[in-house]
Short mmCIF file of C-alpha atoms in Angstrom, two decimals:
data_model
loop_
_atom_site.label_atom_id
_atom_site.label_comp_id
_atom_site.label_asym_id
_atom_site.label_seq_id
_atom_site.Cartn_x
_atom_site.Cartn_y
_atom_site.Cartn_z
CA MET A 1 -25.56 -12.02 -4.33
CA LYS A 2 -25.83 -10.22 -0.98
CA LYS A 3 -22.88 -7.99 -0.18
CA SER A 4 -21.05 -7.96 3.14
CA TRP A 5 -19.63 -4.97 5.01
CA TYR A 6 -16.14 -5.69 3.72
CA ASP A 7 -17.30 -5.32 0.12
CA TYR A 8 -17.41 -1.58 0.76
CA LEU A 9 -13.87 -1.16 2.04
CA TRP A 10 -13.00 0.56 -1.23
CA ILE A 11 -14.67 3.60 0.32
CA ALA A 12 -12.07 3.55 3.11
CA SER A 13 -9.23 3.49 0.55
CA LEU A 14 -10.73 6.40 -1.35
CA MET A 15 -11.38 8.37 1.85
CA TYR A 16 -7.78 7.79 2.96
CA LEU A 17 -6.45 9.52 -0.16
CA VAL A 18 -8.96 12.37 0.17
CA LEU A 19 -8.34 12.96 3.89
CA GLY A 20 -4.56 12.90 3.40
CA PHE A 21 -4.95 15.54 0.72
CA PHE A 22 -6.52 17.95 3.20
CA GLN A 23 -4.86 16.87 6.50
CA ILE A 24 -1.64 14.91 6.19
CA LEU A 25 -1.82 13.44 9.70
CA PHE A 26 -4.60 11.12 8.47
CA ALA A 27 -1.79 9.31 6.61
CA TRP A 28 -1.01 7.49 9.86
CA LEU A 29 -4.20 5.46 9.31
CA GLY A 30 -2.37 3.77 6.43
CA LEU A 31 -0.47 1.70 8.99
CA LEU A 32 -3.65 -0.37 9.33
CA CYS A 33 -3.12 -1.51 5.72
CA PHE A 34 0.42 -2.42 6.68
CA PHE A 35 -0.14 -4.40 9.87
CA ILE A 36 -3.56 -6.05 9.39
CA PRO A 37 -2.49 -8.14 6.36
CA LEU A 38 0.60 -9.33 8.24
CA ILE A 39 -1.40 -10.21 11.37
CA ILE A 40 -3.96 -12.17 9.34
CA ALA A 41 -1.19 -14.04 7.50
CA ILE A 42 0.68 -14.83 10.73
CA VAL A 43 -2.40 -15.87 12.73
CA LYS A 44 -4.48 -17.60 10.07
CA GLY A 45 -1.83 -18.62 7.57
CA ASN A 46 -3.78 -17.29 4.59
CA LYS A 47 -4.12 -14.23 2.38
CA GLY A 48 -7.56 -13.34 3.71
CA TYR A 49 -6.79 -9.64 3.66
CA CYS A 50 -5.82 -9.65 -0.02
CA ASN A 51 -8.77 -11.80 -1.03
CA ARG A 52 -11.45 -10.14 1.06
CA TYR A 53 -10.50 -6.94 2.90
CA CYS A 54 -8.18 -4.99 0.60
CA GLY A 55 -10.00 -1.76 -0.17
CA ARG A 56 -7.44 -0.74 -2.77
CA GLY A 57 -7.98 -3.93 -4.76
CA GLN A 58 -11.73 -3.35 -4.54
CA LEU A 59 -11.27 0.24 -5.76
CA PHE A 60 -9.30 -0.93 -8.79
CA GLU A 61 -11.93 -3.61 -9.46
CA LEU A 62 -14.65 -0.97 -9.32
CA ILE A 63 -12.90 1.58 -11.55
CA GLY A 64 -11.44 -0.92 -14.00
CA GLY A 65 -14.22 -3.51 -13.95
CA ARG A 66 -17.58 -1.88 -13.35
CA PHE A 67 -16.64 1.44 -14.95
CA GLY A 68 -14.75 -0.31 -17.76
CA LEU A 69 -11.49 1.64 -17.58
CA SER A 70 -9.32 -1.47 -17.77
CA ARG A 71 -8.09 -3.05 -21.00
CA ARG A 72 -8.55 -6.43 -19.26
CA LYS A 73 -5.33 -7.78 -20.76
CA ASP A 74 -3.31 -10.47 -19.01
CA VAL A 75 -0.39 -9.27 -16.94
CA PRO A 76 2.96 -9.96 -18.69
CA LYS A 77 4.80 -13.06 -17.48
CA TRP A 78 7.80 -11.03 -16.30
CA MET A 79 5.55 -9.11 -13.93
CA LYS A 80 4.36 -12.38 -12.38
CA SER A 81 7.88 -13.73 -12.00
CA LYS A 82 9.48 -14.21 -8.58
CA ALA A 83 12.44 -12.12 -9.68
CA PHE A 84 10.26 -9.09 -10.38
CA ARG A 85 7.97 -9.49 -7.36
CA TYR A 86 10.81 -10.04 -4.88
CA GLY A 87 12.90 -7.36 -6.56
CA PHE A 88 10.05 -4.89 -6.28
CA LEU A 89 9.53 -5.87 -2.64
CA ILE A 90 13.22 -5.19 -1.87
CA PHE A 91 13.10 -1.88 -3.74
CA PHE A 92 9.87 -0.90 -1.98
CA PHE A 93 11.39 -1.62 1.43
CA ALA A 94 14.54 0.30 0.53
CA MET A 95 12.37 3.34 -0.21
CA PHE A 96 10.34 2.72 2.95
CA PHE A 97 13.44 2.63 5.14
CA GLN A 98 14.76 5.76 3.44
CA MET A 99 11.48 7.43 4.45
CA LEU A 100 11.96 6.20 8.03
CA TRP A 101 15.51 7.58 8.04
CA THR A 102 14.25 11.01 6.95
CA THR A 103 11.62 10.82 9.69
CA TYR A 104 14.35 10.01 12.23
CA LEU A 105 16.44 12.99 11.08
CA VAL A 106 13.46 15.30 11.56
CA PHE A 107 12.63 13.74 14.95
CA SER A 108 16.22 14.30 16.09
CA GLY A 109 16.29 17.89 14.84
CA VAL A 110 19.01 17.30 12.24
CA GLU A 111 16.62 18.27 9.44
CA SER A 112 13.53 20.45 9.35
CA LEU A 113 10.09 19.24 8.32
CA HIS A 114 9.71 18.61 4.57
CA GLN A 115 6.13 19.57 3.72
CA ALA A 116 6.14 17.66 0.46
CA VAL A 117 4.86 14.41 -0.96
CA THR A 118 7.33 12.43 -3.04
CA LEU A 119 5.62 10.80 -6.00
CA LEU A 120 7.17 7.70 -7.56
CA TRP A 121 10.13 8.11 -5.17
CA THR A 122 11.39 10.93 -7.41
CA TRP A 123 9.25 14.03 -7.72
CA LYS A 124 8.67 16.17 -4.64
CA LEU A 125 5.29 17.87 -4.77
CA PRO A 126 4.60 20.79 -2.38
CA TRP A 127 1.90 19.65 0.05
CA ASN A 128 2.08 22.40 2.68
CA TRP A 129 -1.68 23.06 2.66
CA ALA A 130 -2.24 19.64 4.23
CA TYR A 131 -0.33 20.42 7.42
CA HIS A 132 -1.92 23.01 9.66
CA GLY A 133 0.82 23.34 12.29
CA VAL A 134 -1.07 21.36 14.91
CA ASN A 135 0.67 20.72 18.20
CA VAL A 136 2.57 17.56 17.28
CA SER A 137 6.23 16.80 16.86
CA PRO A 138 7.60 17.64 13.38
CA GLY A 139 8.76 14.01 13.21
CA ILE A 140 5.16 12.79 13.49
CA ALA A 141 4.18 15.07 10.62
CA GLN A 142 7.25 13.97 8.62
CA PHE A 143 6.26 10.32 8.92
CA ALA A 144 2.78 11.25 7.70
CA PHE A 145 4.19 13.01 4.62
CA GLY A 146 6.46 10.04 3.92
CA PHE A 147 3.83 7.38 4.43
CA TYR A 148 1.28 9.25 2.32
CA SER A 149 3.96 9.42 -0.40
CA VAL A 150 4.30 5.63 -0.28
CA MET A 151 0.54 5.08 -0.37
CA LEU A 152 -0.06 7.60 -3.15
CA THR A 153 2.80 6.20 -5.24
CA SER A 154 1.60 2.60 -4.89
CA THR A 155 -1.96 3.69 -5.72
CA LEU A 156 -0.71 5.44 -8.86
CA LEU A 157 1.26 2.36 -9.92
CA GLY A 158 -1.81 0.21 -9.32
CA PHE A 159 -3.96 2.61 -11.31
CA VAL A 160 -1.58 2.54 -14.30
CA THR A 161 -1.40 -1.27 -14.33
CA MET A 162 -5.20 -1.37 -13.93
CA LEU A 163 -5.54 0.72 -17.08
CA LEU A 164 -3.03 -1.36 -19.05
CA PHE A 165 -4.00 -4.82 -17.86
CA LYS A 166 -6.69 -6.43 -15.69
CA PRO A 167 -8.34 -4.34 -12.93
CA ARG A 168 -6.45 -5.94 -10.03
CA SER A 169 -3.07 -6.25 -11.76
CA TRP A 170 -1.48 -4.38 -8.84
CA CYS A 171 -2.24 -7.41 -6.68
CA VAL A 172 0.24 -9.46 -8.75
CA TYR A 173 3.25 -7.46 -7.51
CA CYS A 174 1.88 -5.67 -4.43
CA PRO A 175 4.62 -5.73 -1.74
CA MET A 176 2.10 -6.55 1.00
CA GLY A 177 0.73 -9.41 -1.08
CA THR A 178 4.24 -10.74 -1.67
CA MET A 179 5.07 -10.51 2.04
CA THR A 180 1.87 -12.21 3.16
CA GLN A 181 2.45 -14.94 0.59
CA LEU A 182 5.93 -15.55 1.99
CA ILE A 183 4.54 -15.67 5.53
CA CYS A 184 1.80 -18.12 4.50
CA LYS A 185 4.27 -20.37 2.69
CA GLY A 186 6.57 -20.40 5.71
CA LYS A 187 3.71 -21.04 8.12
CA ASN A 188 2.18 -23.81 6.02
CA LYS A 189 5.58 -25.41 5.44
CA ARG A 190 6.20 -25.42 9.17
CA ALA A 191 2.74 -26.89 9.83
CA LEU A 192 3.42 -29.65 7.27
CA SER A 193 6.80 -30.35 8.89
CA ASP A 194 5.17 -30.57 12.35
CA PHE A 195 2.51 -32.89 10.93
CA LYS A 196 5.12 -35.24 9.47
CA ASN A 197 7.00 -35.33 12.75
#
């Protein structure tokens, strides 16, 4: 079966992690993975990004599937439940807004730049080699450290669930997947309502 350009987006996901390791400001590129899925869901009313363009899902499929590092076990029912997925989405956003608050404090000069990456929302890892004191606001650099922390943490969670279960088990509870699903449901419900009227 002939492959399309989007079948190689796993390279972009891998490069994102590598580039952020050496220059933290590349972490801003991660916003593409935040906004593009939402735009596709809002405009088209489907999960096209998750099904076709998600480089992270492709990366897990490659490592767990082709390289055989996944146990290929079914994801537990509790992980598929609405309670867990919505709960994880709320928790994820709470951590995201905490990161934005820290960025605001640095922007406003209340706090100084934290040159660290927070892994699993708990452990602060020194990451000072990745910021080279370029001529940008400390707040811009702080957002990069925070956003890279979010992306690295979610990649690690996805990697662990890939090892334990099926390769793309992360997709079951991915916050972006949950959000786009909610948008699609709302959009399709509205379209059905308009059709009936």
